[in-house]
mmCIF file with all atom_site columns, C-alpha atoms in Angstrom:
data_model
loop_
_atom_site.group_PDB
_atom_site.id
_atom_site.type_symbol
_atom_site.label_atom_id
_atom_site.label_alt_id
_atom_site.label_comp_id
_atom_site.label_asym_id
_atom_site.label_entity_id
_atom_site.label_seq_id
_atom_site.pdbx_PDB_ins_code
_atom_site.Cartn_x
_atom_site.Cartn_y
_atom_site.Cartn_z
_atom_site.occupancy
_atom_site.B_iso_or_equiv
_atom_site.pdbx_formal_charge
_atom_site.auth_seq_id
_atom_site.auth_comp_id
_atom_site.auth_asym_id
_atom_site.auth_atom_id
_atom_site.pdbx_PDB_model_num
ATOM 1   C CA . MET A 1 1   ? -0.280 4.439   -14.460 1.00 0.00 ? 1   MET A CA 1
ATOM 2   C CA . GLY A 1 2   ? 2.517  6.989   -14.023 1.00 0.00 ? 2   GLY A CA 1
ATOM 3   C CA . LYS A 1 3   ? 5.947  6.138   -15.308 1.00 0.00 ? 3   LYS A CA 1
ATOM 4   C CA . ILE A 1 4   ? 8.349  4.918   -12.645 1.00 0.00 ? 4   ILE A CA 1
ATOM 5   C CA . PRO A 1 5   ? 12.010 5.267   -13.691 1.00 0.00 ? 5   PRO A CA 1
ATOM 6   C CA . HIS A 1 6   ? 14.147 2.140   -13.838 1.00 0.00 ? 6   HIS A CA 1
ATOM 7   C CA . TYR A 1 7   ? 17.894 2.338   -13.398 1.00 0.00 ? 7   TYR A CA 1
ATOM 8   C CA . THR A 1 8   ? 20.179 -0.197  -15.025 1.00 0.00 ? 8   THR A CA 1
ATOM 9   C CA . THR A 1 9   ? 22.899 0.641   -12.496 1.00 0.00 ? 9   THR A CA 1
ATOM 10  C CA . PRO A 1 10  ? 21.720 0.597   -8.878  1.00 0.00 ? 10  PRO A CA 1
ATOM 11  C CA . ALA A 1 11  ? 21.809 4.020   -7.247  1.00 0.00 ? 11  ALA A CA 1
ATOM 12  C CA . VAL A 1 12  ? 23.269 3.922   -3.752  1.00 0.00 ? 12  VAL A CA 1
ATOM 13  C CA . LEU A 1 13  ? 21.883 6.418   -1.246  1.00 0.00 ? 13  LEU A CA 1
ATOM 14  C CA . ASP A 1 14  ? 23.967 9.554   -0.710  1.00 0.00 ? 14  ASP A CA 1
ATOM 15  C CA . ILE A 1 15  ? 23.681 9.109   3.044   1.00 0.00 ? 15  ILE A CA 1
ATOM 16  C CA . MET A 1 16  ? 25.976 12.037  3.861   1.00 0.00 ? 16  MET A CA 1
ATOM 17  C CA . ARG A 1 17  ? 23.818 14.432  1.856   1.00 0.00 ? 17  ARG A CA 1
ATOM 18  C CA . ILE A 1 18  ? 20.685 13.066  3.524   1.00 0.00 ? 18  ILE A CA 1
ATOM 19  C CA . ALA A 1 19  ? 22.255 13.340  6.991   1.00 0.00 ? 19  ALA A CA 1
ATOM 20  C CA . ARG A 1 20  ? 23.309 16.956  6.387   1.00 0.00 ? 20  ARG A CA 1
ATOM 21  C CA . SER A 1 21  ? 19.840 17.950  5.212   1.00 0.00 ? 21  SER A CA 1
ATOM 22  C CA . LEU A 1 22  ? 18.132 16.301  8.217   1.00 0.00 ? 22  LEU A CA 1
ATOM 23  C CA . GLN A 1 23  ? 20.581 17.126  11.009  1.00 0.00 ? 23  GLN A CA 1
ATOM 24  C CA . ARG A 1 24  ? 18.294 19.778  12.552  1.00 0.00 ? 24  ARG A CA 1
ATOM 25  C CA . SER A 1 25  ? 15.031 17.929  11.883  1.00 0.00 ? 25  SER A CA 1
ATOM 26  C CA . THR A 1 26  ? 12.829 16.264  14.462  1.00 0.00 ? 26  THR A CA 1
ATOM 27  C CA . VAL A 1 27  ? 12.965 13.073  12.393  1.00 0.00 ? 27  VAL A CA 1
ATOM 28  C CA . GLY A 1 28  ? 16.191 11.898  10.812  1.00 0.00 ? 28  GLY A CA 1
ATOM 29  C CA . HIS A 1 29  ? 18.640 13.943  12.879  1.00 0.00 ? 29  HIS A CA 1
ATOM 30  C CA . THR A 1 30  ? 20.491 10.686  13.581  1.00 0.00 ? 30  THR A CA 1
ATOM 31  C CA . ILE A 1 31  ? 20.881 8.018   10.900  1.00 0.00 ? 31  ILE A CA 1
ATOM 32  C CA . ASP A 1 32  ? 22.193 4.520   11.535  1.00 0.00 ? 32  ASP A CA 1
ATOM 33  C CA . TYR A 1 33  ? 23.106 3.471   7.978   1.00 0.00 ? 33  TYR A CA 1
ATOM 34  C CA . HIS A 1 34  ? 23.904 -0.054  6.753   1.00 0.00 ? 34  HIS A CA 1
ATOM 35  C CA . ALA A 1 35  ? 24.534 -1.409  3.273   1.00 0.00 ? 35  ALA A CA 1
ATOM 36  C CA . THR A 1 36  ? 22.865 -4.685  4.338   1.00 0.00 ? 36  THR A CA 1
ATOM 37  C CA . LEU A 1 37  ? 20.896 -5.675  7.424   1.00 0.00 ? 37  LEU A CA 1
ATOM 38  C CA . PRO A 1 38  ? 18.660 -8.615  8.202   1.00 0.00 ? 38  PRO A CA 1
ATOM 39  C CA . SER A 1 39  ? 15.962 -6.047  9.100   1.00 0.00 ? 39  SER A CA 1
ATOM 40  C CA . THR A 1 40  ? 15.870 -2.324  9.825   1.00 0.00 ? 40  THR A CA 1
ATOM 41  C CA . MET A 1 41  ? 13.170 -3.088  12.410  1.00 0.00 ? 41  MET A CA 1
ATOM 42  C CA . GLN A 1 42  ? 15.517 -5.396  14.308  1.00 0.00 ? 42  GLN A CA 1
ATOM 43  C CA . GLY A 1 43  ? 18.273 -2.769  14.188  1.00 0.00 ? 43  GLY A CA 1
ATOM 44  C CA . ALA A 1 44  ? 15.883 -0.062  15.413  1.00 0.00 ? 44  ALA A CA 1
ATOM 45  C CA . HIS A 1 45  ? 14.702 -2.212  18.353  1.00 0.00 ? 45  HIS A CA 1
ATOM 46  C CA . GLU A 1 46  ? 18.338 -2.784  19.352  1.00 0.00 ? 46  GLU A CA 1
ATOM 47  C CA . LEU A 1 47  ? 18.932 0.982   19.385  1.00 0.00 ? 47  LEU A CA 1
ATOM 48  C CA . ALA A 1 48  ? 15.594 1.998   20.922  1.00 0.00 ? 48  ALA A CA 1
ATOM 49  C CA . ILE A 1 49  ? 16.156 0.099   24.167  1.00 0.00 ? 49  ILE A CA 1
ATOM 50  C CA . HIS A 1 50  ? 19.040 2.441   25.022  1.00 0.00 ? 50  HIS A CA 1
ATOM 51  C CA . PRO A 1 51  ? 17.859 5.531   26.933  1.00 0.00 ? 51  PRO A CA 1
ATOM 52  C CA . ASP A 1 52  ? 20.328 7.766   25.078  1.00 0.00 ? 52  ASP A CA 1
ATOM 53  C CA . THR A 1 53  ? 18.860 6.911   21.655  1.00 0.00 ? 53  THR A CA 1
ATOM 54  C CA . LEU A 1 54  ? 16.807 9.923   20.620  1.00 0.00 ? 54  LEU A CA 1
ATOM 55  C CA . SER A 1 55  ? 13.308 9.841   19.223  1.00 0.00 ? 55  SER A CA 1
ATOM 56  C CA . GLY A 1 56  ? 13.490 10.505  15.514  1.00 0.00 ? 56  GLY A CA 1
ATOM 57  C CA . THR A 1 57  ? 16.518 8.275   14.939  1.00 0.00 ? 57  THR A CA 1
ATOM 58  C CA . LEU A 1 58  ? 16.408 6.376   11.639  1.00 0.00 ? 58  LEU A CA 1
ATOM 59  C CA . VAL A 1 59  ? 17.836 2.978   10.784  1.00 0.00 ? 59  VAL A CA 1
ATOM 60  C CA . VAL A 1 60  ? 18.418 2.783   7.023   1.00 0.00 ? 60  VAL A CA 1
ATOM 61  C CA . ALA A 1 61  ? 19.611 -0.078  4.824   1.00 0.00 ? 61  ALA A CA 1
ATOM 62  C CA . GLU A 1 62  ? 20.224 -0.512  1.115   1.00 0.00 ? 62  GLU A CA 1
ATOM 63  C CA . GLU A 1 63  ? 19.190 -4.180  1.397   1.00 0.00 ? 63  GLU A CA 1
ATOM 64  C CA . GLN A 1 64  ? 17.327 -6.390  3.870   1.00 0.00 ? 64  GLN A CA 1
ATOM 65  C CA . SER A 1 65  ? 17.932 -10.101 3.964   1.00 0.00 ? 65  SER A CA 1
ATOM 66  C CA . ALA A 1 66  ? 15.103 -10.883 6.407   1.00 0.00 ? 66  ALA A CA 1
ATOM 67  C CA . GLY A 1 67  ? 12.639 -7.974  6.136   1.00 0.00 ? 67  GLY A CA 1
ATOM 68  C CA . MET A 1 68  ? 9.134  -8.707  7.370   1.00 0.00 ? 68  MET A CA 1
ATOM 69  C CA . GLY A 1 69  ? 5.709  -7.229  6.866   1.00 0.00 ? 69  GLY A CA 1
ATOM 70  C CA . ARG A 1 70  ? 2.491  -7.837  8.710   1.00 0.00 ? 70  ARG A CA 1
ATOM 71  C CA . MET A 1 71  ? 1.655  -11.404 9.686   1.00 0.00 ? 71  MET A CA 1
ATOM 72  C CA . GLN A 1 72  ? 5.322  -12.437 9.214   1.00 0.00 ? 72  GLN A CA 1
ATOM 73  C CA . ARG A 1 73  ? 5.186  -11.907 5.436   1.00 0.00 ? 73  ARG A CA 1
ATOM 74  C CA . HIS A 1 74  ? 8.615  -11.581 3.825   1.00 0.00 ? 74  HIS A CA 1
ATOM 75  C CA . TRP A 1 75  ? 9.411  -8.132  2.381   1.00 0.00 ? 75  TRP A CA 1
ATOM 76  C CA . GLU A 1 76  ? 11.533 -8.473  -0.768  1.00 0.00 ? 76  GLU A CA 1
ATOM 77  C CA . ALA A 1 77  ? 14.285 -5.855  -0.731  1.00 0.00 ? 77  ALA A CA 1
ATOM 78  C CA . PRO A 1 78  ? 17.210 -6.483  -3.114  1.00 0.00 ? 78  PRO A CA 1
ATOM 79  C CA . PHE A 1 79  ? 20.229 -4.168  -2.908  1.00 0.00 ? 79  PHE A CA 1
ATOM 80  C CA . SER A 1 80  ? 19.460 -0.570  -3.912  1.00 0.00 ? 80  SER A CA 1
ATOM 81  C CA . GLN A 1 81  ? 15.966 -1.435  -5.156  1.00 0.00 ? 81  GLN A CA 1
ATOM 82  C CA . GLY A 1 82  ? 14.003 0.138   -2.323  1.00 0.00 ? 82  GLY A CA 1
ATOM 83  C CA . LEU A 1 83  ? 14.004 2.713   0.403   1.00 0.00 ? 83  LEU A CA 1
ATOM 84  C CA . LEU A 1 84  ? 14.183 0.756   3.662   1.00 0.00 ? 84  LEU A CA 1
ATOM 85  C CA . VAL A 1 85  ? 13.913 2.683   6.900   1.00 0.00 ? 85  VAL A CA 1
ATOM 86  C CA . SER A 1 86  ? 12.753 2.241   10.476  1.00 0.00 ? 86  SER A CA 1
ATOM 87  C CA . LEU A 1 87  ? 11.942 5.269   12.608  1.00 0.00 ? 87  LEU A CA 1
ATOM 88  C CA . ILE A 1 88  ? 12.290 5.199   16.391  1.00 0.00 ? 88  ILE A CA 1
ATOM 89  C CA . VAL A 1 89  ? 9.475  7.134   18.073  1.00 0.00 ? 89  VAL A CA 1
ATOM 90  C CA . LYS A 1 90  ? 9.768  7.899   21.784  1.00 0.00 ? 90  LYS A CA 1
ATOM 91  C CA . ASP A 1 91  ? 8.501  10.253  24.459  1.00 0.00 ? 91  ASP A CA 1
ATOM 92  C CA . GLU A 1 92  ? 6.850  13.448  23.244  1.00 0.00 ? 92  GLU A CA 1
ATOM 93  C CA . GLN A 1 93  ? 6.721  12.221  19.627  1.00 0.00 ? 93  GLN A CA 1
ATOM 94  C CA . LEU A 1 94  ? 4.445  9.322   20.553  1.00 0.00 ? 94  LEU A CA 1
ATOM 95  C CA . PRO A 1 95  ? 0.809  10.125  19.811  1.00 0.00 ? 95  PRO A CA 1
ATOM 96  C CA . SER A 1 96  ? -1.490 10.407  22.827  1.00 0.00 ? 96  SER A CA 1
ATOM 97  C CA . HIS A 1 97  ? -3.534 7.591   21.256  1.00 0.00 ? 97  HIS A CA 1
ATOM 98  C CA . PRO A 1 98  ? -0.979 5.012   20.006  1.00 0.00 ? 98  PRO A CA 1
ATOM 99  C CA . ALA A 1 99  ? -3.597 3.323   17.821  1.00 0.00 ? 99  ALA A CA 1
ATOM 100 C CA . GLU A 1 100 ? -3.421 6.429   15.589  1.00 0.00 ? 100 GLU A CA 1
ATOM 101 C CA . LEU A 1 101 ? 0.237  5.821   14.700  1.00 0.00 ? 101 LEU A CA 1
ATOM 102 C CA . PRO A 1 102 ? -0.427 3.500   11.711  1.00 0.00 ? 102 PRO A CA 1
ATOM 103 C CA . MET A 1 103 ? -2.851 6.012   10.209  1.00 0.00 ? 103 MET A CA 1
ATOM 104 C CA . LEU A 1 104 ? -0.485 8.933   10.796  1.00 0.00 ? 104 LEU A CA 1
ATOM 105 C CA . ALA A 1 105 ? 2.415  6.998   9.279   1.00 0.00 ? 105 ALA A CA 1
ATOM 106 C CA . GLY A 1 106 ? 0.367  5.955   6.238   1.00 0.00 ? 106 GLY A CA 1
ATOM 107 C CA . LEU A 1 107 ? -0.829 9.479   5.524   1.00 0.00 ? 107 LEU A CA 1
ATOM 108 C CA . ALA A 1 108 ? 2.675  10.887  6.013   1.00 0.00 ? 108 ALA A CA 1
ATOM 109 C CA . LEU A 1 109 ? 4.150  8.315   3.636   1.00 0.00 ? 109 LEU A CA 1
ATOM 110 C CA . VAL A 1 110 ? 1.603  9.020   0.899   1.00 0.00 ? 110 VAL A CA 1
ATOM 111 C CA . ARG A 1 111 ? 2.174  12.780  1.288   1.00 0.00 ? 111 ARG A CA 1
ATOM 112 C CA . ALA A 1 112 ? 5.961  12.293  1.132   1.00 0.00 ? 112 ALA A CA 1
ATOM 113 C CA . ILE A 1 113 ? 5.742  10.229  -2.054  1.00 0.00 ? 113 ILE A CA 1
ATOM 114 C CA . VAL A 1 114 ? 3.477  12.824  -3.676  1.00 0.00 ? 114 VAL A CA 1
ATOM 115 C CA . GLN A 1 115 ? 5.846  15.606  -2.642  1.00 0.00 ? 115 GLN A CA 1
ATOM 116 C CA . VAL A 1 116 ? 8.736  13.818  -4.379  1.00 0.00 ? 116 VAL A CA 1
ATOM 117 C CA . ALA A 1 117 ? 6.669  12.613  -7.362  1.00 0.00 ? 117 ALA A CA 1
ATOM 118 C CA . PRO A 1 118 ? 3.650  14.943  -7.777  1.00 0.00 ? 118 PRO A CA 1
ATOM 119 C CA . GLU A 1 119 ? 2.721  13.229  -11.051 1.00 0.00 ? 119 GLU A CA 1
ATOM 120 C CA . LEU A 1 120 ? 1.580  10.241  -8.957  1.00 0.00 ? 120 LEU A CA 1
ATOM 121 C CA . ALA A 1 121 ? -0.931 12.245  -6.892  1.00 0.00 ? 121 ALA A CA 1
ATOM 122 C CA . ASP A 1 122 ? -3.985 10.931  -8.757  1.00 0.00 ? 122 ASP A CA 1
ATOM 123 C CA . GLU A 1 123 ? -2.752 7.331   -8.759  1.00 0.00 ? 123 GLU A CA 1
ATOM 124 C CA . ILE A 1 124 ? -1.577 6.759   -5.204  1.00 0.00 ? 124 ILE A CA 1
ATOM 125 C CA . GLY A 1 125 ? -3.754 5.476   -2.407  1.00 0.00 ? 125 GLY A CA 1
ATOM 126 C CA . LEU A 1 126 ? -3.654 4.017   1.039   1.00 0.00 ? 126 LEU A CA 1
ATOM 127 C CA . LYS A 1 127 ? -5.126 0.620   1.809   1.00 0.00 ? 127 LYS A CA 1
ATOM 128 C CA . TRP A 1 128 ? -5.489 0.580   5.579   1.00 0.00 ? 128 TRP A CA 1
ATOM 129 C CA . PRO A 1 129 ? -3.712 -0.085  7.696   1.00 0.00 ? 129 PRO A CA 1
ATOM 130 C CA . ASN A 1 130 ? -0.342 -0.370  6.020   1.00 0.00 ? 130 ASN A CA 1
ATOM 131 C CA . ASP A 1 131 ? -0.229 -0.637  2.240   1.00 0.00 ? 131 ASP A CA 1
ATOM 132 C CA . VAL A 1 132 ? 0.461  2.154   -0.242  1.00 0.00 ? 132 VAL A CA 1
ATOM 133 C CA . LEU A 1 133 ? -0.908 1.296   -3.675  1.00 0.00 ? 133 LEU A CA 1
ATOM 134 C CA . LEU A 1 134 ? -0.305 2.819   -7.080  1.00 0.00 ? 134 LEU A CA 1
ATOM 135 C CA . GLY A 1 135 ? -2.951 2.502   -9.780  1.00 0.00 ? 135 GLY A CA 1
ATOM 136 C CA . ALA A 1 136 ? -6.128 3.974   -11.195 1.00 0.00 ? 136 ALA A CA 1
ATOM 137 C CA . ASP A 1 137 ? -8.039 2.719   -8.141  1.00 0.00 ? 137 ASP A CA 1
ATOM 138 C CA . LEU A 1 138 ? -7.418 0.605   -5.041  1.00 0.00 ? 138 LEU A CA 1
ATOM 139 C CA . ALA A 1 139 ? -8.889 -2.493  -6.679  1.00 0.00 ? 139 ALA A CA 1
ATOM 140 C CA . SER A 1 140 ? -6.334 -2.456  -9.501  1.00 0.00 ? 140 SER A CA 1
ATOM 141 C CA . GLY A 1 141 ? -3.479 -0.824  -7.595  1.00 0.00 ? 141 GLY A CA 1
ATOM 142 C CA . ARG A 1 142 ? -0.138 -2.518  -7.013  1.00 0.00 ? 142 ARG A CA 1
ATOM 143 C CA . LYS A 1 143 ? 1.605  -2.305  -3.666  1.00 0.00 ? 143 LYS A CA 1
ATOM 144 C CA . VAL A 1 144 ? 4.572  0.056   -3.836  1.00 0.00 ? 144 VAL A CA 1
ATOM 145 C CA . ALA A 1 145 ? 5.160  0.575   -0.120  1.00 0.00 ? 145 ALA A CA 1
ATOM 146 C CA . GLY A 1 146 ? 4.394  -1.013  3.204   1.00 0.00 ? 146 GLY A CA 1
ATOM 147 C CA . ILE A 1 147 ? 4.375  0.136   6.795   1.00 0.00 ? 147 ILE A CA 1
ATOM 148 C CA . LEU A 1 148 ? 4.925  -2.033  9.845   1.00 0.00 ? 148 LEU A CA 1
ATOM 149 C CA . ILE A 1 149 ? 4.651  -0.680  13.374  1.00 0.00 ? 149 ILE A CA 1
ATOM 150 C CA . GLU A 1 150 ? 5.923  -2.480  16.435  1.00 0.00 ? 150 GLU A CA 1
ATOM 151 C CA . SER A 1 151 ? 5.705  -1.154  19.982  1.00 0.00 ? 151 SER A CA 1
ATOM 152 C CA . SER A 1 152 ? 7.397  -1.861  23.266  1.00 0.00 ? 152 SER A CA 1
ATOM 153 C CA . TYR A 1 153 ? 5.603  -1.474  26.573  1.00 0.00 ? 153 TYR A CA 1
ATOM 154 C CA . ARG A 1 154 ? 6.985  -1.401  30.091  1.00 0.00 ? 154 ARG A CA 1
ATOM 155 C CA . ARG A 1 155 ? 4.452  -1.862  32.912  1.00 0.00 ? 155 ARG A CA 1
ATOM 156 C CA . ASP A 1 156 ? 1.468  -0.882  30.723  1.00 0.00 ? 156 ASP A CA 1
ATOM 157 C CA . GLN A 1 157 ? 3.304  2.251   29.559  1.00 0.00 ? 157 GLN A CA 1
ATOM 158 C CA . LEU A 1 158 ? 4.285  2.658   25.905  1.00 0.00 ? 158 LEU A CA 1
ATOM 159 C CA . GLU A 1 159 ? 8.073  2.937   25.952  1.00 0.00 ? 159 GLU A CA 1
ATOM 160 C CA . TYR A 1 160 ? 8.691  3.382   22.212  1.00 0.00 ? 160 TYR A CA 1
ATOM 161 C CA . ALA A 1 161 ? 7.356  2.495   18.780  1.00 0.00 ? 161 ALA A CA 1
ATOM 162 C CA . ILE A 1 162 ? 9.211  1.571   15.621  1.00 0.00 ? 162 ILE A CA 1
ATOM 163 C CA . VAL A 1 163 ? 7.719  2.657   12.297  1.00 0.00 ? 163 VAL A CA 1
ATOM 164 C CA . GLY A 1 164 ? 9.169  0.457   9.570   1.00 0.00 ? 164 GLY A CA 1
ATOM 165 C CA . ILE A 1 165 ? 8.737  1.632   5.997   1.00 0.00 ? 165 ILE A CA 1
ATOM 166 C CA . GLY A 1 166 ? 9.692  -0.127  2.790   1.00 0.00 ? 166 GLY A CA 1
ATOM 167 C CA . ILE A 1 167 ? 9.189  1.571   -0.561  1.00 0.00 ? 167 ILE A CA 1
ATOM 168 C CA . ASN A 1 168 ? 9.865  -0.117  -3.894  1.00 0.00 ? 168 ASN A CA 1
ATOM 169 C CA . VAL A 1 169 ? 11.818 2.514   -5.790  1.00 0.00 ? 169 VAL A CA 1
ATOM 170 C CA . ASN A 1 170 ? 14.026 1.060   -8.535  1.00 0.00 ? 170 ASN A CA 1
ATOM 171 C CA . GLN A 1 171 ? 11.940 -1.930  -9.536  1.00 0.00 ? 171 GLN A CA 1
ATOM 172 C CA . GLN A 1 172 ? 9.771  -2.541  -12.553 1.00 0.00 ? 172 GLN A CA 1
ATOM 173 C CA . ALA A 1 173 ? 6.308  -4.036  -11.991 1.00 0.00 ? 173 ALA A CA 1
ATOM 174 C CA . VAL A 1 174 ? 7.448  -7.399  -13.420 1.00 0.00 ? 174 VAL A CA 1
ATOM 175 C CA . GLU A 1 175 ? 10.246 -7.573  -10.824 1.00 0.00 ? 175 GLU A CA 1
ATOM 176 C CA . LEU A 1 176 ? 7.885  -7.260  -7.865  1.00 0.00 ? 176 LEU A CA 1
ATOM 177 C CA . PRO A 1 177 ? 6.873  -10.436 -6.039  1.00 0.00 ? 177 PRO A CA 1
ATOM 178 C CA . THR A 1 178 ? 3.304  -11.590 -6.573  1.00 0.00 ? 178 THR A CA 1
#
């Protein structure tokens, strides 16, 4: 398995640098940053209901106290140990077939991780619909990231979707929950 760096001092996100680099992007042009939130998904839903909130807005937190995965599973996210983000997707950014969104998000996440850490390319995989695993194969892989998608409909019309992503970044394998 590839070596994942461990930091003895937690590294806090340089949110200003990130915001500057994404200000003209379709995704990330607006960042709602929090040191701690119960859940980035909850924060994104609160923003998404407002018509003036743009598609591509991100809700980012250094720590989640009540993060959830599929089937109400708790997502462990101690301060500065993971990348915790929820993306608001509206209007023209919504896929014509909403059922494709989990697959698109999973593929995009794997590609993003490989772009940042190309040495992991041969060890990273996607376990549908929402788990990113790292290991020699999917059977022995450990979960390093998860995706949760929630949607809001109004009169049978998809109003928006929230793509929640949690990536374990600064944790050793022994620190991960079983």
